[in-house]
mmCIF file of C-alpha atoms in Angstrom:
data_model
loop_
_atom_site.group_PDB
_atom_site.id
_atom_site.type_symbol
_atom_site.label_atom_id
_atom_site.label_comp_id
_atom_site.label_asym_id
_atom_site.label_seq_id
_atom_site.Cartn_x
_atom_site.Cartn_y
_atom_site.Cartn_z
ATOM 1 C CA GLN A 1 -15.039 -24.824 12.804
ATOM 2 C CA GLU A 2 -15.186 -27.984 10.700
ATOM 3 C CA LEU A 3 -16.397 -27.458 7.143
ATOM 4 C CA THR A 4 -18.041 -30.042 4.933
ATOM 5 C CA PRO A 5 -17.241 -29.818 1.215
ATOM 6 C CA LYS A 6 -20.356 -29.011 -0.838
ATOM 7 C CA PRO A 7 -19.271 -28.559 -4.454
ATOM 8 C CA SER A 8 -21.157 -25.874 -6.343
ATOM 9 C CA ILE A 9 -21.761 -25.680 -10.079
ATOM 10 C CA TRP A 10 -21.491 -21.883 -9.759
ATOM 11 C CA GLY A 11 -17.764 -22.416 -9.461
ATOM 12 C CA VAL A 12 -17.664 -23.310 -13.156
ATOM 13 C CA ILE A 13 -19.127 -19.902 -14.036
ATOM 14 C CA VAL A 14 -16.543 -18.121 -11.869
ATOM 15 C CA LEU A 15 -13.786 -20.268 -13.358
ATOM 16 C CA VAL A 16 -14.892 -19.449 -16.919
ATOM 17 C CA LEU A 17 -15.029 -15.766 -15.956
ATOM 18 C CA GLY A 18 -11.460 -15.905 -14.657
ATOM 19 C CA LEU A 19 -10.218 -17.633 -17.796
ATOM 20 C CA SER A 20 -12.069 -15.076 -19.926
ATOM 21 C CA VAL A 21 -10.356 -12.249 -18.063
ATOM 22 C CA TYR A 22 -7.007 -13.951 -18.718
ATOM 23 C CA LEU A 23 -7.839 -14.306 -22.417
ATOM 24 C CA ILE A 24 -8.869 -10.647 -22.704
ATOM 25 C CA GLY A 25 -5.700 -9.587 -20.904
ATOM 26 C CA THR A 26 -3.593 -11.711 -23.243
ATOM 27 C CA ILE A 27 -5.249 -10.356 -26.395
ATOM 28 C CA GLY A 28 -5.032 -6.781 -25.154
ATOM 29 C CA ALA A 29 -1.513 -7.216 -23.695
ATOM 30 C CA GLU A 30 -2.833 -6.008 -20.331
ATOM 31 C CA TRP A 31 -0.694 -7.592 -17.641
ATOM 32 C CA PHE A 32 -2.908 -6.478 -14.757
ATOM 33 C CA LEU A 33 -5.866 -8.470 -16.132
ATOM 34 C CA ARG A 34 -3.705 -11.500 -16.833
ATOM 35 C CA ARG A 35 -2.212 -11.540 -13.361
ATOM 36 C CA SER A 36 -5.390 -10.765 -11.431
ATOM 37 C CA SER A 37 -7.323 -13.424 -13.351
ATOM 38 C CA LEU A 38 -5.448 -16.048 -11.301
ATOM 39 C CA ILE A 39 -7.316 -14.893 -8.173
ATOM 40 C CA VAL A 40 -10.684 -15.317 -9.904
ATOM 41 C CA VAL A 41 -9.664 -18.752 -11.190
ATOM 42 C CA LEU A 42 -8.602 -19.854 -7.703
ATOM 43 C CA GLY A 43 -11.923 -18.628 -6.314
ATOM 44 C CA GLY A 44 -13.803 -20.551 -8.992
ATOM 45 C CA LEU A 45 -11.887 -23.754 -8.273
ATOM 46 C CA ILE A 46 -12.530 -23.493 -4.529
ATOM 47 C CA LEU A 47 -16.237 -22.829 -5.111
ATOM 48 C CA TYR A 48 -16.567 -25.707 -7.577
ATOM 49 C CA LEU A 49 -14.643 -28.272 -5.519
ATOM 50 C CA TYR A 50 -15.588 -27.287 -1.965
ATOM 51 C CA GLY A 51 -18.541 -24.894 -1.970
ATOM 52 C CA ILE A 52 -19.622 -21.499 -0.715
ATOM 53 C CA GLU A 53 -18.662 -22.051 2.947
ATOM 54 C CA TYR A 54 -15.036 -22.568 1.970
ATOM 55 C CA ILE A 55 -15.160 -19.391 -0.133
ATOM 56 C CA LYS A 56 -16.449 -17.430 2.866
ATOM 57 C CA THR A 57 -13.688 -18.857 5.065
ATOM 58 C CA LEU A 58 -10.936 -18.211 2.515
ATOM 59 C CA LEU A 59 -12.244 -14.868 1.246
ATOM 60 C CA PHE A 60 -9.588 -12.742 2.952
ATOM 61 C CA PRO A 61 -6.600 -14.858 1.767
ATOM 62 C CA LEU A 62 -8.023 -14.751 -1.757
ATOM 63 C CA VAL A 63 -8.574 -10.998 -1.766
ATOM 64 C CA PHE A 64 -5.187 -10.451 -0.107
ATOM 65 C CA LEU A 65 -3.539 -11.959 -3.184
ATOM 66 C CA ILE A 66 -4.394 -8.725 -5.032
ATOM 67 C CA PHE A 67 -1.320 -7.201 -3.369
ATOM 68 C CA MET A 68 0.877 -9.484 -5.450
ATOM 69 C CA VAL A 69 -0.461 -7.878 -8.651
ATOM 70 C CA PRO A 70 1.190 -4.588 -9.673
ATOM 71 C CA LEU A 71 -1.231 -1.790 -10.526
ATOM 72 C CA PRO A 72 -1.681 -0.948 -14.234
ATOM 73 C CA ALA A 73 1.155 1.340 -15.312
ATOM 74 C CA ILE A 74 -1.198 4.086 -16.497
ATOM 75 C CA ILE A 75 -2.863 4.276 -13.066
ATOM 76 C CA TYR A 76 0.325 3.808 -11.059
ATOM 77 C CA ASN A 77 2.250 6.499 -12.960
ATOM 78 C CA ALA A 78 -0.609 9.007 -12.823
ATOM 79 C CA VAL A 79 -1.083 8.627 -9.065
ATOM 80 C CA ALA A 80 2.651 8.475 -8.352
ATOM 81 C CA PHE A 81 3.271 11.696 -10.307
ATOM 82 C CA GLN A 82 0.617 13.603 -8.368
ATOM 83 C CA LEU A 83 2.023 12.273 -5.102
ATOM 84 C CA GLN A 84 5.532 13.319 -6.170
ATOM 85 C CA LEU A 85 4.348 16.895 -6.682
ATOM 86 C CA PHE A 86 2.400 16.906 -3.413
ATOM 87 C CA VAL A 87 5.332 15.529 -1.399
ATOM 88 C CA SER A 88 7.653 18.053 -3.072
ATOM 89 C CA LYS A 89 5.385 21.018 -2.269
ATOM 90 C CA VAL A 90 4.886 20.114 1.378
ATOM 91 C CA SER A 91 8.561 19.212 1.911
ATOM 92 C CA VAL A 92 9.691 22.567 0.493
ATOM 93 C CA GLN A 93 7.371 24.373 2.896
ATOM 94 C CA LEU A 94 8.747 22.406 5.842
ATOM 95 C CA ILE A 95 12.375 22.919 4.793
ATOM 96 C CA SER A 96 11.877 26.679 4.412
ATOM 97 C CA PHE A 97 10.108 26.720 7.769
ATOM 98 C CA VAL A 98 13.375 25.793 9.523
ATOM 99 C CA GLY A 99 15.168 28.709 7.857
ATOM 100 C CA ILE A 100 16.777 26.990 4.853
ATOM 101 C CA ALA A 101 16.663 28.730 1.482
ATOM 102 C CA VAL A 102 14.893 26.373 -0.919
ATOM 103 C CA TYR A 103 13.240 26.523 -4.324
ATOM 104 C CA ARG A 104 11.030 23.986 -6.078
ATOM 105 C CA SER A 105 10.632 23.352 -9.796
ATOM 106 C CA GLY A 106 8.181 20.525 -10.369
ATOM 107 C CA ASN A 107 9.561 17.591 -8.407
ATOM 108 C CA ILE A 108 13.063 19.098 -8.192
ATOM 109 C CA ILE A 109 14.021 20.725 -4.887
ATOM 110 C CA GLU A 110 16.858 23.235 -5.160
ATOM 111 C CA ILE A 111 18.959 23.815 -2.040
ATOM 112 C CA SER A 112 22.373 25.336 -1.413
ATOM 113 C CA THR A 113 24.307 22.140 -2.167
ATOM 114 C CA GLY A 114 22.453 21.331 -5.392
ATOM 115 C CA PRO A 115 19.184 19.915 -6.736
ATOM 116 C CA LEU A 116 17.346 17.025 -5.099
ATOM 117 C CA ALA A 117 14.916 15.076 -7.250
ATOM 118 C CA VAL A 118 11.814 13.644 -5.597
ATOM 119 C CA GLU A 119 11.750 10.445 -7.603
ATOM 120 C CA GLU A 120 8.842 8.048 -8.103
ATOM 121 C CA ALA A 121 10.162 5.943 -5.211
ATOM 122 C CA CYS A 122 9.682 8.937 -2.911
ATOM 123 C CA SER A 123 6.092 9.521 -4.004
ATOM 124 C CA GLY A 124 4.736 7.133 -1.389
ATOM 125 C CA MET A 125 3.127 4.620 -3.742
ATOM 126 C CA ARG A 126 5.387 1.768 -2.680
ATOM 127 C CA SER A 127 4.936 2.661 0.969
ATOM 128 C CA ILE A 128 1.177 2.799 0.479
ATOM 129 C CA MET A 129 1.057 -0.680 -1.058
ATOM 130 C CA ALA A 130 3.432 -2.152 1.537
ATOM 131 C CA LEU A 131 1.605 -0.541 4.461
ATOM 132 C CA LEU A 132 -1.795 -1.535 3.074
ATOM 133 C CA ALA A 133 -0.689 -5.166 2.826
ATOM 134 C CA LEU A 134 0.883 -5.165 6.285
ATOM 135 C CA THR A 135 -2.033 -3.288 7.872
ATOM 136 C CA SER A 136 -4.581 -5.607 6.242
ATOM 137 C CA LEU A 137 -2.875 -8.633 7.775
ATOM 138 C CA PHE A 138 -2.568 -6.933 11.138
ATOM 139 C CA ALA A 139 -6.217 -5.806 11.180
ATOM 140 C CA TYR A 140 -7.510 -9.201 10.022
ATOM 141 C CA PHE A 141 -5.721 -11.174 12.729
ATOM 142 C CA MET A 142 -6.143 -8.656 15.537
ATOM 143 C CA TYR A 143 -9.783 -7.609 15.185
ATOM 144 C CA SER A 144 -13.131 -9.197 14.538
ATOM 145 C CA SER A 145 -14.764 -5.772 14.148
ATOM 146 C CA ARG A 146 -15.047 -4.793 10.481
ATOM 147 C CA LEU A 147 -15.165 -1.118 11.488
ATOM 148 C CA LYS A 148 -11.806 -1.302 13.271
ATOM 149 C CA GLN A 149 -10.297 -3.231 10.386
ATOM 150 C CA TRP A 150 -11.367 -0.613 7.850
ATOM 151 C CA ILE A 151 -10.265 2.295 10.056
ATOM 152 C CA LEU A 152 -6.750 0.859 10.269
ATOM 153 C CA VAL A 153 -6.550 0.096 6.547
ATOM 154 C CA VAL A 154 -7.823 3.539 5.515
ATOM 155 C CA PHE A 155 -5.488 5.244 7.999
ATOM 156 C CA ALA A 156 -2.512 3.553 6.320
ATOM 157 C CA LEU A 157 -3.022 5.659 3.170
ATOM 158 C CA PRO A 158 -2.344 9.164 4.548
ATOM 159 C CA LEU A 159 0.217 7.758 6.965
ATOM 160 C CA ALA A 160 2.359 6.466 4.097
ATOM 161 C CA VAL A 161 2.279 9.880 2.431
ATOM 162 C CA VAL A 162 3.139 11.698 5.667
ATOM 163 C CA THR A 163 6.104 9.429 6.370
ATOM 164 C CA ASN A 164 7.454 10.033 2.861
ATOM 165 C CA ILE A 165 7.136 13.783 3.403
ATOM 166 C CA ILE A 166 9.208 13.342 6.569
ATOM 167 C CA ARG A 167 11.757 11.340 4.589
ATOM 168 C CA VAL A 168 12.136 13.962 1.826
ATOM 169 C CA THR A 169 12.187 16.852 4.306
ATOM 170 C CA ALA A 170 14.863 15.190 6.447
ATOM 171 C CA THR A 171 16.902 14.426 3.323
ATOM 172 C CA GLY A 172 16.714 18.069 2.216
ATOM 173 C CA ILE A 173 17.762 19.381 5.622
ATOM 174 C CA CYS A 174 20.665 16.916 5.864
ATOM 175 C CA ALA A 175 21.737 17.778 2.307
ATOM 176 C CA HIS A 176 21.898 21.456 3.263
ATOM 177 C CA TYR A 177 24.052 20.892 6.354
ATOM 178 C CA PHE A 178 26.109 17.802 5.421
ATOM 179 C CA GLY A 179 26.169 17.765 1.639
ATOM 180 C CA LYS A 180 24.094 16.271 -1.148
ATOM 181 C CA GLU A 181 26.192 13.118 -1.528
ATOM 182 C CA PHE A 182 25.811 12.256 2.151
ATOM 183 C CA ALA A 183 22.051 12.871 2.131
ATOM 184 C CA GLU A 184 21.381 10.894 -1.063
ATOM 185 C CA GLY A 185 23.547 7.962 -0.023
ATOM 186 C CA ILE A 186 23.033 5.473 2.751
ATOM 187 C CA LEU A 187 21.282 8.119 4.858
ATOM 188 C CA HIS A 188 18.424 8.353 2.343
ATOM 189 C CA GLU A 189 18.008 4.572 2.330
ATOM 190 C CA SER A 190 18.119 4.481 6.115
ATOM 191 C CA PHE A 191 15.388 7.107 6.274
ATOM 192 C CA GLY A 192 13.210 4.834 4.137
ATOM 193 C CA LEU A 193 13.449 2.015 6.667
ATOM 194 C CA ILE A 194 13.110 4.295 9.674
ATOM 195 C CA VAL A 195 9.964 6.084 8.489
ATOM 196 C CA PHE A 196 8.352 2.763 7.582
ATOM 197 C CA VAL A 197 8.965 1.528 11.119
ATOM 198 C CA ILE A 198 7.567 4.807 12.452
ATOM 199 C CA ALA A 199 4.469 4.388 10.288
ATOM 200 C CA PHE A 200 3.783 0.922 11.637
ATOM 201 C CA VAL A 201 4.378 2.053 15.229
ATOM 202 C CA LEU A 202 1.772 4.784 14.671
ATOM 203 C CA LEU A 203 -0.625 2.133 13.370
ATOM 204 C CA LEU A 204 -0.040 0.123 16.539
ATOM 205 C CA LEU A 205 -0.808 3.206 18.618
ATOM 206 C CA LEU A 206 -3.988 3.753 16.617
ATOM 207 C CA SER A 207 -5.008 0.159 17.290
ATOM 208 C CA LYS A 208 -4.461 0.725 21.021
ATOM 209 C CA PHE A 209 -6.587 3.841 20.818
ATOM 210 C CA LEU A 210 -9.364 1.943 19.037
ATOM 211 C CA ASN A 211 -9.232 -0.763 21.712
ATOM 212 C CA TRP A 212 -9.534 1.910 24.378
ATOM 213 C CA ILE A 213 -12.580 3.492 22.719
ATOM 214 C CA VAL A 214 -14.309 0.250 21.752
ATOM 215 C CA PRO A 215 -12.900 -2.801 23.588
ATOM 216 C CA GLU A 216 -12.939 -6.084 21.714
#
């Protein structure tokens, strides 16, 4: 589709809004506002120079840029801490289910070979953000149906948490049988890559299922 530039004066308003957000973020030392203001400024420039049709065409790339902006620390830490506790609780239940003596204190899992800490990296927040970004791209290019796109994106949230539970559970079981040092070393890092691949494979299977239910 060929687009004809039709500059809009409304772009100036959006541009001023973006610059205002940057100024507020600078005064308040809020990095999230400062960083995200760039997206608003870009949107304002596109609207002012090229018009509303270009904004509609470039809306997804613009919104996708939000993944480059880290969440505010107060929100990230609060959510990550709750996820740490949740992952710890479920992992302890799964580890005990296979007959291993285990005890949990907060985000610390005690097993026979010593304590295992479910750190912030194991909470699932990073996996959630990475999977959301990857799933958004996949859904945007693969489907024209907004419903299918949103189903895939929403499904990425619990999937990231589940895969991190698998990672922590597997680490705890391996630590019990092969030692804490072995489990927390390269094996733990390998689990991170493996479960991420598993998560994306499950998303692919979900997309196949959606295609089977409602063909494109």
